[in-house]
PDB file of C-alpha atoms in Angstrom:
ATOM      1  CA  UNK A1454      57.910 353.565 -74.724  1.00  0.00           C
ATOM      2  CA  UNK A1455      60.829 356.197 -73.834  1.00  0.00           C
ATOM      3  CA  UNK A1456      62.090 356.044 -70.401  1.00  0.00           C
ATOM      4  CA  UNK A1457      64.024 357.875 -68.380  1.00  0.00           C
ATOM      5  CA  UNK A1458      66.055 356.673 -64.959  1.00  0.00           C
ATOM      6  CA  UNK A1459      66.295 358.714 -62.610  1.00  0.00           C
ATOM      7  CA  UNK A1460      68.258 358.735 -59.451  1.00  0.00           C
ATOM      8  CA  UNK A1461      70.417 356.441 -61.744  1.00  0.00           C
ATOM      9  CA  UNK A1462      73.785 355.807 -59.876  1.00  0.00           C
ATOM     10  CA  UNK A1463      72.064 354.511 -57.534  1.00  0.00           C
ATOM     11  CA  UNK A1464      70.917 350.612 -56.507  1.00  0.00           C
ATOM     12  CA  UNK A1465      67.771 351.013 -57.435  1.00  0.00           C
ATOM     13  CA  UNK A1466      68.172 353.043 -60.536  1.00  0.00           C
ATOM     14  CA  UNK A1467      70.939 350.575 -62.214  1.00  0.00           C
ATOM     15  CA  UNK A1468      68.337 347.830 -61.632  1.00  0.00           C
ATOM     16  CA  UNK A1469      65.968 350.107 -63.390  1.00  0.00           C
ATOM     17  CA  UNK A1470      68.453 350.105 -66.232  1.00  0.00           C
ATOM     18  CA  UNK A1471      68.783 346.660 -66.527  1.00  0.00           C
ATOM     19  CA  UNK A1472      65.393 345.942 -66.542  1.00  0.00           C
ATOM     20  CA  UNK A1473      64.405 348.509 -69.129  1.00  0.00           C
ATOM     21  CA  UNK A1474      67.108 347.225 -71.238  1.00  0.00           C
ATOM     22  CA  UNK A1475      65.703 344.203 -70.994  1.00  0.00           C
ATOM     23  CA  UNK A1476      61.562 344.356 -71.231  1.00  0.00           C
ATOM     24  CA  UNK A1477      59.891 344.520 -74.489  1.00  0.00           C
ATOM     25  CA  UNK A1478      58.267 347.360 -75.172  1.00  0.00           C
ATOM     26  CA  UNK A1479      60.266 350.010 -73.960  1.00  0.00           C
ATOM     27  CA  UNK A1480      63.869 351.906 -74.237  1.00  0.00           C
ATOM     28  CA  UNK A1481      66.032 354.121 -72.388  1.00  0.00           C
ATOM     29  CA  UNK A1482      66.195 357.514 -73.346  1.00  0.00           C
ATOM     30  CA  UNK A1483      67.730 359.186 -70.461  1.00  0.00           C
ATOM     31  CA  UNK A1484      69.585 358.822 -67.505  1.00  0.00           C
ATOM     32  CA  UNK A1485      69.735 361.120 -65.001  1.00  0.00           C
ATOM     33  CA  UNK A1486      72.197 361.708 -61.640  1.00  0.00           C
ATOM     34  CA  UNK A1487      71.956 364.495 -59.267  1.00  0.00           C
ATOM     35  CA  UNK A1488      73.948 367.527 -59.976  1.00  0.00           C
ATOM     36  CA  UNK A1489      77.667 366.915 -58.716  1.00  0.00           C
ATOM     37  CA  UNK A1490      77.310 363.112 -58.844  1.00  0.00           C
ATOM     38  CA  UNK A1491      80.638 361.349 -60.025  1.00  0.00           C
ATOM     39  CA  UNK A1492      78.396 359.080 -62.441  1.00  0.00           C
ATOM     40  CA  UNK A1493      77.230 362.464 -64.654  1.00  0.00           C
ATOM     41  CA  UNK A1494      78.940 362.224 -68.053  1.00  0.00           C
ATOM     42  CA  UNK A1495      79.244 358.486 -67.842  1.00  0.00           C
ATOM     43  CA  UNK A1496      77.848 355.825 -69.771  1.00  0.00           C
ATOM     44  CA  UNK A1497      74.957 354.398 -68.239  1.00  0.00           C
ATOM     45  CA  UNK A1498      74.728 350.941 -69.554  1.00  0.00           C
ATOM     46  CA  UNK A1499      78.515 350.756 -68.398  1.00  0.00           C
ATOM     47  CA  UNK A1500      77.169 352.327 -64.679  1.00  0.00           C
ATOM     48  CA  UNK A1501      74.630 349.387 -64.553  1.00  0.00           C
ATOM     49  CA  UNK A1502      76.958 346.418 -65.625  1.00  0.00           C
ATOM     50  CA  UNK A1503      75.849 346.167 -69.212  1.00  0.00           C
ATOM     51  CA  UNK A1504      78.387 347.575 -70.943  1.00  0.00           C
ATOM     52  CA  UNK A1505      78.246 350.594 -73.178  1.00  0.00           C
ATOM     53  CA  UNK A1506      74.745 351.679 -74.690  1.00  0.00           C
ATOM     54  CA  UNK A1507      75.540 355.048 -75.670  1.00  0.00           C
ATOM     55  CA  UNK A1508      72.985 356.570 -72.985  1.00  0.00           C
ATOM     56  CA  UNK A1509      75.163 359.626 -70.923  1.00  0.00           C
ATOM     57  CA  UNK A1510      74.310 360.048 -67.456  1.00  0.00           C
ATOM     58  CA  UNK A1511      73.530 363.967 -67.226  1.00  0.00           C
ATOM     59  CA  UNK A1512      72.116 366.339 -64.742  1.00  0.00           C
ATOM     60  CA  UNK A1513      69.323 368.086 -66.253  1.00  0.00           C
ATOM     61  CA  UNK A1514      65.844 366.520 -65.662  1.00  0.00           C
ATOM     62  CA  UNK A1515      63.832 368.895 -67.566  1.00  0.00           C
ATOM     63  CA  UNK A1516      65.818 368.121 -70.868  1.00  0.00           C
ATOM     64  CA  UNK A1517      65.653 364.247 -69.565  1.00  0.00           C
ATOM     65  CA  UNK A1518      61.793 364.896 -70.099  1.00  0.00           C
ATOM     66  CA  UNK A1519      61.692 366.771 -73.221  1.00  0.00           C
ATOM     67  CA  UNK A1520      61.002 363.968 -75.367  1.00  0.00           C
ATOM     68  CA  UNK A1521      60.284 361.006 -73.151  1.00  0.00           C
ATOM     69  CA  UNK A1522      57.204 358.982 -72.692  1.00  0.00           C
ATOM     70  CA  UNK A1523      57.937 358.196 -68.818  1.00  0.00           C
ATOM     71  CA  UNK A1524      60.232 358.435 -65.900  1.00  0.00           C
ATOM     72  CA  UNK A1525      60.816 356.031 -63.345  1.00  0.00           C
ATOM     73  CA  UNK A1526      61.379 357.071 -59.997  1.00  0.00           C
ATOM     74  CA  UNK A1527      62.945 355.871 -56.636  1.00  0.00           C
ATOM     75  CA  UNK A1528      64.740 359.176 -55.190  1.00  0.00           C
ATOM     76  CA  UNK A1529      63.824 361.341 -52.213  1.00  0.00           C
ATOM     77  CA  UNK A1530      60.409 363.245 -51.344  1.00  0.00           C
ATOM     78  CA  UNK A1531      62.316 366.214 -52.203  1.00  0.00           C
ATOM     79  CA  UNK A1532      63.871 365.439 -55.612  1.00  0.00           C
ATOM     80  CA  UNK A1533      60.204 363.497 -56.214  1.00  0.00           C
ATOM     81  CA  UNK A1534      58.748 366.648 -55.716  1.00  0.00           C
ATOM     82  CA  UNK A1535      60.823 368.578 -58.291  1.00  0.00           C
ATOM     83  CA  UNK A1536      60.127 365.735 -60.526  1.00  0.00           C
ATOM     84  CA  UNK A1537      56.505 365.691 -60.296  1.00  0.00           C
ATOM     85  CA  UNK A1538      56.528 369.179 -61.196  1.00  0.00           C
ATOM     86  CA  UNK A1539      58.947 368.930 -64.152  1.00  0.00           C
ATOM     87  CA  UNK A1540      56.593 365.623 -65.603  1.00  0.00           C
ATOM     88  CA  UNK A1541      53.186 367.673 -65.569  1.00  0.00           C
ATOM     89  CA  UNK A1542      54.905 370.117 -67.731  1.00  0.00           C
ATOM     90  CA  UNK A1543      56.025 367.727 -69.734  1.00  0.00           C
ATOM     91  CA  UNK A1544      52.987 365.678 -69.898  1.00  0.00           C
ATOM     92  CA  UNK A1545      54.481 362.307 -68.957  1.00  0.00           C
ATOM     93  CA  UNK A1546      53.859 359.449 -67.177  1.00  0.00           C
ATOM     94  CA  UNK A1547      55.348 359.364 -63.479  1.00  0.00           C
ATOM     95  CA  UNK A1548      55.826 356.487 -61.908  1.00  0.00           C
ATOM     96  CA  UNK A1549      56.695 357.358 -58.503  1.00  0.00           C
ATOM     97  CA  UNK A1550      57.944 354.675 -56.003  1.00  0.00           C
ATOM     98  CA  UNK A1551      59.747 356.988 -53.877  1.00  0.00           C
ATOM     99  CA  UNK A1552      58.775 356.534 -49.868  1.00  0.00           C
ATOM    100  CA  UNK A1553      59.401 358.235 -46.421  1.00  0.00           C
ATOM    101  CA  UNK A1554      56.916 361.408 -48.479  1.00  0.00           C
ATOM    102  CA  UNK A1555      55.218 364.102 -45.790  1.00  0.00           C
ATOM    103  CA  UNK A1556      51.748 365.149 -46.285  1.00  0.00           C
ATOM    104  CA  UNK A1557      52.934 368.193 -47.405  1.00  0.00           C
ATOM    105  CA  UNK A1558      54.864 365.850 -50.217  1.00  0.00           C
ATOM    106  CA  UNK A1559      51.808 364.129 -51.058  1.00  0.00           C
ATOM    107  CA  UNK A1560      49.727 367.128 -51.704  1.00  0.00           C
ATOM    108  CA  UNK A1561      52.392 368.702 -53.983  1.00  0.00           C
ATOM    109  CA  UNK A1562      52.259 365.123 -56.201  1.00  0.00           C
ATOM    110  CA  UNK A1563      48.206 365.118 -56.405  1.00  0.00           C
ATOM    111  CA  UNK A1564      48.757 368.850 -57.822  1.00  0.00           C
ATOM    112  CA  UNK A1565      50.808 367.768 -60.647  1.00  0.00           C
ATOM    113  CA  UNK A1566      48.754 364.615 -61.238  1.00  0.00           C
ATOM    114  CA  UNK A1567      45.872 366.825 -62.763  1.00  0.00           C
ATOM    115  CA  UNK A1568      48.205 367.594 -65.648  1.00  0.00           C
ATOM    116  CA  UNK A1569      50.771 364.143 -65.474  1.00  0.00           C
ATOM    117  CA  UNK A1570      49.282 360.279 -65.382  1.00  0.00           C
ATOM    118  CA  UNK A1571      51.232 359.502 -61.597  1.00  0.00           C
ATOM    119  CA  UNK A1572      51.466 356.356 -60.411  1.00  0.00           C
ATOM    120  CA  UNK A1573      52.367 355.917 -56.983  1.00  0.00           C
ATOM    121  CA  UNK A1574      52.744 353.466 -54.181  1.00  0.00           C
ATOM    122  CA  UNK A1575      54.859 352.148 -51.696  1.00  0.00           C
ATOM    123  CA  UNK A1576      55.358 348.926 -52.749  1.00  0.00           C
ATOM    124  CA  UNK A1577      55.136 347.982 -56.772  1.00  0.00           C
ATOM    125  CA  UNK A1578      55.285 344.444 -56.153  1.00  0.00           C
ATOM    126  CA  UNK A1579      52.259 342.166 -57.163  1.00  0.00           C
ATOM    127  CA  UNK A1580      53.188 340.295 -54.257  1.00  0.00           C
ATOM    128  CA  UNK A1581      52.401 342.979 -51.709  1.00  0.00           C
ATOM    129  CA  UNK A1582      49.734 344.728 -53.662  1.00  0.00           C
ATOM    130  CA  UNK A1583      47.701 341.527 -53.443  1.00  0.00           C
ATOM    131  CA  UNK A1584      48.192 341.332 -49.889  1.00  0.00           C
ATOM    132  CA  UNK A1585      47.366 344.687 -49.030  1.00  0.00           C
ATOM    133  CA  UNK A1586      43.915 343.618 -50.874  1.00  0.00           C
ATOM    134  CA  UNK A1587      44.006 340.292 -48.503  1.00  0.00           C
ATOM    135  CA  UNK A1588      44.754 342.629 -45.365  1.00  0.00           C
ATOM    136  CA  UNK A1589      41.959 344.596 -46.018  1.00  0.00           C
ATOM    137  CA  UNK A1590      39.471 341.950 -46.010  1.00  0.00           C
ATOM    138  CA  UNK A1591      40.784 340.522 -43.150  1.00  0.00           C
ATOM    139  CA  UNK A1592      40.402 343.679 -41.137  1.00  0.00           C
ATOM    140  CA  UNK A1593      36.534 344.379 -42.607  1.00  0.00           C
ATOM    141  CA  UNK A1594      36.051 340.658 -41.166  1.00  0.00           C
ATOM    142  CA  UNK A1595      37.820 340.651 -37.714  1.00  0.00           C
ATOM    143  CA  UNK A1596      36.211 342.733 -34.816  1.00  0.00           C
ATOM    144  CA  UNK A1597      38.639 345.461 -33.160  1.00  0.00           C
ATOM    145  CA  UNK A1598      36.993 344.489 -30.278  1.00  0.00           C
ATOM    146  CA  UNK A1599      38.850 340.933 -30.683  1.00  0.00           C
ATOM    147  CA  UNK A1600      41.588 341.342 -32.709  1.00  0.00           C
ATOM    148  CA  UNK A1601      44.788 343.516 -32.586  1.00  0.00           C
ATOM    149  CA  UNK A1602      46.796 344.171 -35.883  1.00  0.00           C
ATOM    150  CA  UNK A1603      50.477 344.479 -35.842  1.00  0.00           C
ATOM    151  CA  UNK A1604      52.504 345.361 -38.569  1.00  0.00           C
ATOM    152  CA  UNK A1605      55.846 343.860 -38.413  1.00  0.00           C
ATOM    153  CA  UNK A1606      58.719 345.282 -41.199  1.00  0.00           C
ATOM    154  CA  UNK A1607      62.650 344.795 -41.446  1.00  0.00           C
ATOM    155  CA  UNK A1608      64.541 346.150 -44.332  1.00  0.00           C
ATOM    156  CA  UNK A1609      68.460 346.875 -44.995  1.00  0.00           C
ATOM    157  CA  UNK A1610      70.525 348.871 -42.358  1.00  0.00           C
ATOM    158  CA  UNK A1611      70.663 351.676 -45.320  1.00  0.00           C
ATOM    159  CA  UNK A1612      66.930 352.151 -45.707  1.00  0.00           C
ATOM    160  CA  UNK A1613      66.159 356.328 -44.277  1.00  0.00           C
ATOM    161  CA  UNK A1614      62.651 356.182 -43.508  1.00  0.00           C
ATOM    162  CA  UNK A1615      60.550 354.013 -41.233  1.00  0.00           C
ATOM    163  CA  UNK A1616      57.987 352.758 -40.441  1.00  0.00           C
ATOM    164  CA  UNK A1617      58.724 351.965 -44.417  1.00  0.00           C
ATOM    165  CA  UNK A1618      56.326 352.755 -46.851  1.00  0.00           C
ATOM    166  CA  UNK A1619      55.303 348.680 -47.609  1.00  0.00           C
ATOM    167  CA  UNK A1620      54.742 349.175 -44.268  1.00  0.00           C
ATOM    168  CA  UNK A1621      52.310 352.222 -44.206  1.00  0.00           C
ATOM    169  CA  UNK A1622      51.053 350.360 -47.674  1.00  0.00           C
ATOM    170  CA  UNK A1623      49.595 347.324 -45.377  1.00  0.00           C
ATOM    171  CA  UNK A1624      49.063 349.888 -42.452  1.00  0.00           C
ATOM    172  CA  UNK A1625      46.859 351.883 -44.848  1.00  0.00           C
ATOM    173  CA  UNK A1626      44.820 348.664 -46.365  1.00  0.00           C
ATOM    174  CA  UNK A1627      44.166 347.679 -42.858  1.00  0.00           C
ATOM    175  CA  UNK A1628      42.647 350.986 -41.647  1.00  0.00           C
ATOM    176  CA  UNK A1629      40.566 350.978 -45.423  1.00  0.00           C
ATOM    177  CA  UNK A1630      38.787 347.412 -43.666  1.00  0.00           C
ATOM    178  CA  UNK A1631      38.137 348.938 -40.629  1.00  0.00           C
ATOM    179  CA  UNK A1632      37.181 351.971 -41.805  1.00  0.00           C
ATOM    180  CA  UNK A1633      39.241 354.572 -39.790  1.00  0.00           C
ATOM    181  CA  UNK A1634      41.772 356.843 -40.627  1.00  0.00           C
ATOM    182  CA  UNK A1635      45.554 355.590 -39.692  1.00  0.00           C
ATOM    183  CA  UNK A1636      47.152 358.500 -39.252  1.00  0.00           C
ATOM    184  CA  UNK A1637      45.762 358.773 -35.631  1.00  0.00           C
ATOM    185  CA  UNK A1638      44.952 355.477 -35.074  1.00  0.00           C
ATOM    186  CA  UNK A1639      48.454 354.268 -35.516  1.00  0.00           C
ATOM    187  CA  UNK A1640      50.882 353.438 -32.989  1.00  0.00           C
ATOM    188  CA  UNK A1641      54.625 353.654 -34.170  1.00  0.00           C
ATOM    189  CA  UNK A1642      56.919 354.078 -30.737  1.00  0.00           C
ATOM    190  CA  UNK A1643      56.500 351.774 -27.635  1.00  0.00           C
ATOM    191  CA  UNK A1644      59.116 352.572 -24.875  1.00  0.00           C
ATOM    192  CA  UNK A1645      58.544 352.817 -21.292  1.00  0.00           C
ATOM    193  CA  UNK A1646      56.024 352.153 -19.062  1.00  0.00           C
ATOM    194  CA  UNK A1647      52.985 352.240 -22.014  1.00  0.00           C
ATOM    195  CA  UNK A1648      50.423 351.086 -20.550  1.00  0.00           C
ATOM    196  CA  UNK A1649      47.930 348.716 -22.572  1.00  0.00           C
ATOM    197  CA  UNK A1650      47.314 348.208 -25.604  1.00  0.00           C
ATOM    198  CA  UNK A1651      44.475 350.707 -26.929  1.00  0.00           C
ATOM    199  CA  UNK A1652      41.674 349.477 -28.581  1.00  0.00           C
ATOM    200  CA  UNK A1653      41.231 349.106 -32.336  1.00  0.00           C
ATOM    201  CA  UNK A1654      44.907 350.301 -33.125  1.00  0.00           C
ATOM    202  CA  UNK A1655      47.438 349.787 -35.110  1.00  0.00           C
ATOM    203  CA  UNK A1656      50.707 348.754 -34.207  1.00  0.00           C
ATOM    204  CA  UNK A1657      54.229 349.177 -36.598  1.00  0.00           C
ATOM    205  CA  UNK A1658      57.463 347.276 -35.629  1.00  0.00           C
ATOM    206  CA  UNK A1659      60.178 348.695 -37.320  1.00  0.00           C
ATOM    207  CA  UNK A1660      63.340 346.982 -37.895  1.00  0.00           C
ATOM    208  CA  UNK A1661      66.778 347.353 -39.536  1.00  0.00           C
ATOM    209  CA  UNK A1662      69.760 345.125 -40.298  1.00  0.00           C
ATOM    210  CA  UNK A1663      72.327 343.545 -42.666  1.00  0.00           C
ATOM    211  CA  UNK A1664      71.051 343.514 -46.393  1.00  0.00           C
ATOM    212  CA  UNK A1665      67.139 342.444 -46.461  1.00  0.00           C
ATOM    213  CA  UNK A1666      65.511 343.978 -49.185  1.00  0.00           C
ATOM    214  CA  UNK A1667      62.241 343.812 -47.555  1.00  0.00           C
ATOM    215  CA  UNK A1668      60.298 341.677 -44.902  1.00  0.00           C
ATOM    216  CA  UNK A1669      57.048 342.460 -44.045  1.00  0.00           C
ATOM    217  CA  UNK A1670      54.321 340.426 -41.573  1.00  0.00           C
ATOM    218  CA  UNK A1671      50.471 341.663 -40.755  1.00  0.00           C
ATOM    219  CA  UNK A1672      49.295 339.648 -37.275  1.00  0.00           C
ATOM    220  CA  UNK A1673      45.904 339.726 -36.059  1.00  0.00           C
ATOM    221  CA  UNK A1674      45.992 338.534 -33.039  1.00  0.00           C
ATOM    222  CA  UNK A1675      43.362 337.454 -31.144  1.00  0.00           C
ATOM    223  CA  UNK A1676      42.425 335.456 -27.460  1.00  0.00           C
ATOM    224  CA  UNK A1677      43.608 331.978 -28.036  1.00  0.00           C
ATOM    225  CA  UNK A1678      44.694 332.291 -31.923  1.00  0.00           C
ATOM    226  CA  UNK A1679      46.731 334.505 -34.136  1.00  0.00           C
ATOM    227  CA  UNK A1680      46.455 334.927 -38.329  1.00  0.00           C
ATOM    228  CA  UNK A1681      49.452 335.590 -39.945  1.00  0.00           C
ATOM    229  CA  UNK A1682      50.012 337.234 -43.730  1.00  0.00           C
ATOM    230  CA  UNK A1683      53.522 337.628 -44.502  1.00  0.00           C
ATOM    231  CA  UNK A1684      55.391 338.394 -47.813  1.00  0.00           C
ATOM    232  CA  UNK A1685      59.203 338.510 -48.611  1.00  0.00           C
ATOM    233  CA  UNK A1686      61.410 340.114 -50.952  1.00  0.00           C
ATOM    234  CA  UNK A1687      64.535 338.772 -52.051  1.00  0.00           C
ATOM    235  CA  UNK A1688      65.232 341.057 -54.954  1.00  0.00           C
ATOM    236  CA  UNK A1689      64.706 344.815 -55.950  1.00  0.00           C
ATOM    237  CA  UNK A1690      64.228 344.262 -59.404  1.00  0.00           C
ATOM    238  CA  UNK A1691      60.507 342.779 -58.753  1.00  0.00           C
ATOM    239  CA  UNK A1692      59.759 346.688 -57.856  1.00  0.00           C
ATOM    240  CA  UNK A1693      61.126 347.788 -61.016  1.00  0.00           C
ATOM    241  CA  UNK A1694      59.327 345.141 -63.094  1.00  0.00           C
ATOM    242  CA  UNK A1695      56.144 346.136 -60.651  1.00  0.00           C
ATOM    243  CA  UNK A1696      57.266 350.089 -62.225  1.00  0.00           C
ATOM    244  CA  UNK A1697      57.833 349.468 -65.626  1.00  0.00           C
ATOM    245  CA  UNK A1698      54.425 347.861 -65.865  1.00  0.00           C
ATOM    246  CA  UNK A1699      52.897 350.684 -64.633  1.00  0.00           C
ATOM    247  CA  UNK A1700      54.075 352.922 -67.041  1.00  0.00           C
ATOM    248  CA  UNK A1701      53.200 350.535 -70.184  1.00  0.00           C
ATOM    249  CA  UNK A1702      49.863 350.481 -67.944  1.00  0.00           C
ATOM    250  CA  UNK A1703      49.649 354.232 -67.370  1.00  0.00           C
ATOM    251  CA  UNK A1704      50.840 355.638 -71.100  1.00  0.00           C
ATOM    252  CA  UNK A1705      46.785 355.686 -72.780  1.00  0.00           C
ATOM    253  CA  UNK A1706      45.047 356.545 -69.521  1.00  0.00           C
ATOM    254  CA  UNK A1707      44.053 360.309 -68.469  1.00  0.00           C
ATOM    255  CA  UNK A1708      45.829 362.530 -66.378  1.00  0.00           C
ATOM    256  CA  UNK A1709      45.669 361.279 -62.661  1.00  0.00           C
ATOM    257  CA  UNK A1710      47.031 360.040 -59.165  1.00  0.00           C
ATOM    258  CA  UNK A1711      46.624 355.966 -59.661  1.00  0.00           C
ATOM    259  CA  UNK A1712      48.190 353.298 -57.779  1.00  0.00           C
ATOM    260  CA  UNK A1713      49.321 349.817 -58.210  1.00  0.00           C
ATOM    261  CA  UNK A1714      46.287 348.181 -57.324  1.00  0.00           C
ATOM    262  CA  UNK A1715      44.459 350.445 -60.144  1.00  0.00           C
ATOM    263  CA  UNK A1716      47.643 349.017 -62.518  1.00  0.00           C
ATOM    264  CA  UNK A1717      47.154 345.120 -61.347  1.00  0.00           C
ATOM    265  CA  UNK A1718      42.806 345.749 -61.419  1.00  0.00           C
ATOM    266  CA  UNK A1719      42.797 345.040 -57.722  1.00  0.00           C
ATOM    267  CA  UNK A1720      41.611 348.243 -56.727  1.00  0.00           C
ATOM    268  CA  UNK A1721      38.330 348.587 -54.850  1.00  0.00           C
ATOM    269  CA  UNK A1722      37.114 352.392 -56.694  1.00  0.00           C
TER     270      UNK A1722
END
């Protein structure tokens, strides 16, 4: 399968290269930089620490896509957006694990998932995916009435966007179990004089520091005991295994928004 990397100078997107270079089953055919990036017209395998592979860092997306199979992609909401655009007229698979998108952002990707297979989520770990699935079932089983959920993150001081969307991921599985809608159920700022605690919401604890690639906690916390689901990541590249997956995954099926629990066959639909 013929890949393309983009946002490729980056952390993330080296990883990417490495890891394509080394999974069966797939190649890189592009690499792609934003426009003015000091890493366009360099080789990418040398960007990445490989050493040469003959693959040229350029500028131009749409000709990235001309003759691909995928792209993998951890940019911004904005760039994702052009992206998504650019990969339903090409016909490709997107794999999208870009975060921090608006609602705006998400209805722009759904559009261009009636003509591209999309796959997109905040996290593509297994690890996380399965304990979204776990969080879920805990909050169908625990009463709001008794039990409080908290969702507690800390990533690298560079991350942008918070809460983070691992974060959101868990958020989102939790409000599935109860059956409510998060968005305005969530609680994402305490300073000040607050108040209590409101009934049957959820809480986000965002922190930020030194070089974590991701920490994430769910509490339930009830009178007299508290349950506890917790996963950490030590290294990026389990996202971009978690993406390259997908698109081996996604390459056969129709034309679609999917996520990772519809790649791993945890998904509920």
């Amino acid at each position: 399968m013929k890949l393309v990397v983009v946002g490729a100078a980056g952390r993330m997107g080296q990883a990417l290269i490495r890891l394509v270079h080394g999974i069966e089953g797939v190649t890189l055919h592009a690499a792609v930089a934003r426009p003015g990036s000091p890493f366009v017209g360099k080789d990418a395998g040398e960007i990445a620490g490989l050493g040469p592979n003959g693959i040229i860092i350029g500028d131009d997306p749409l000709a990235a896509f001309l003759h691909a199979d995928g792209v993998l992609d951890f940019t911004t909401p904005a760039t994702t957006n052009e992206f998504a655009a650019l990969a339903a007229q090409a016909r490709i698979v997107h794999i999208i694990g870009t975060t921090g998108c608006s609602v705006e952002d998400e209805a722009t990707i759904a559009a261009a998932a009636r003509h591209a297979r999309i796959v997109k989520s905040g996290n593509m770990g297994l690890g996380v995916n399965l304990l979204s699935v776990l969080v879920e079932q805990a909050a169908r089983a625990l009463d709001p009435a008794d039990w409080d959920i908290e969702v507690l993150e800390m990533h690298h001081k560079r991350k942008v966007d918070a809460p983070s969307g691992t974060a959101l991921l868990l958020g989102d599985a939790a409000a599935r179990g109860r059956d409510i809608d998060l968005a305005s159920n969530s609680v994402r700022v305490r300073d000040g004089h607050t108040g209590p605690r409101k009934q049957g919401t959820i809480g986000f604890a965002t922190l930020r520091g030194g070089s974590i690639v991701g920490e994430h906690s769910v509490i339930f916390a009830g009178e007299g005991e508290t349950v506890t689901m917790s996963h950490s990541a030590t290294d990026r590249t389990i996202f971009g295994r978690g993406a390259v997956k997908a698109a081996l995954w996604a390459r056969d099926k129709k034309p679609g928004l999917y996520s990772m629990l519809d790649v791993l066959g945890l998904s509920s639909k």
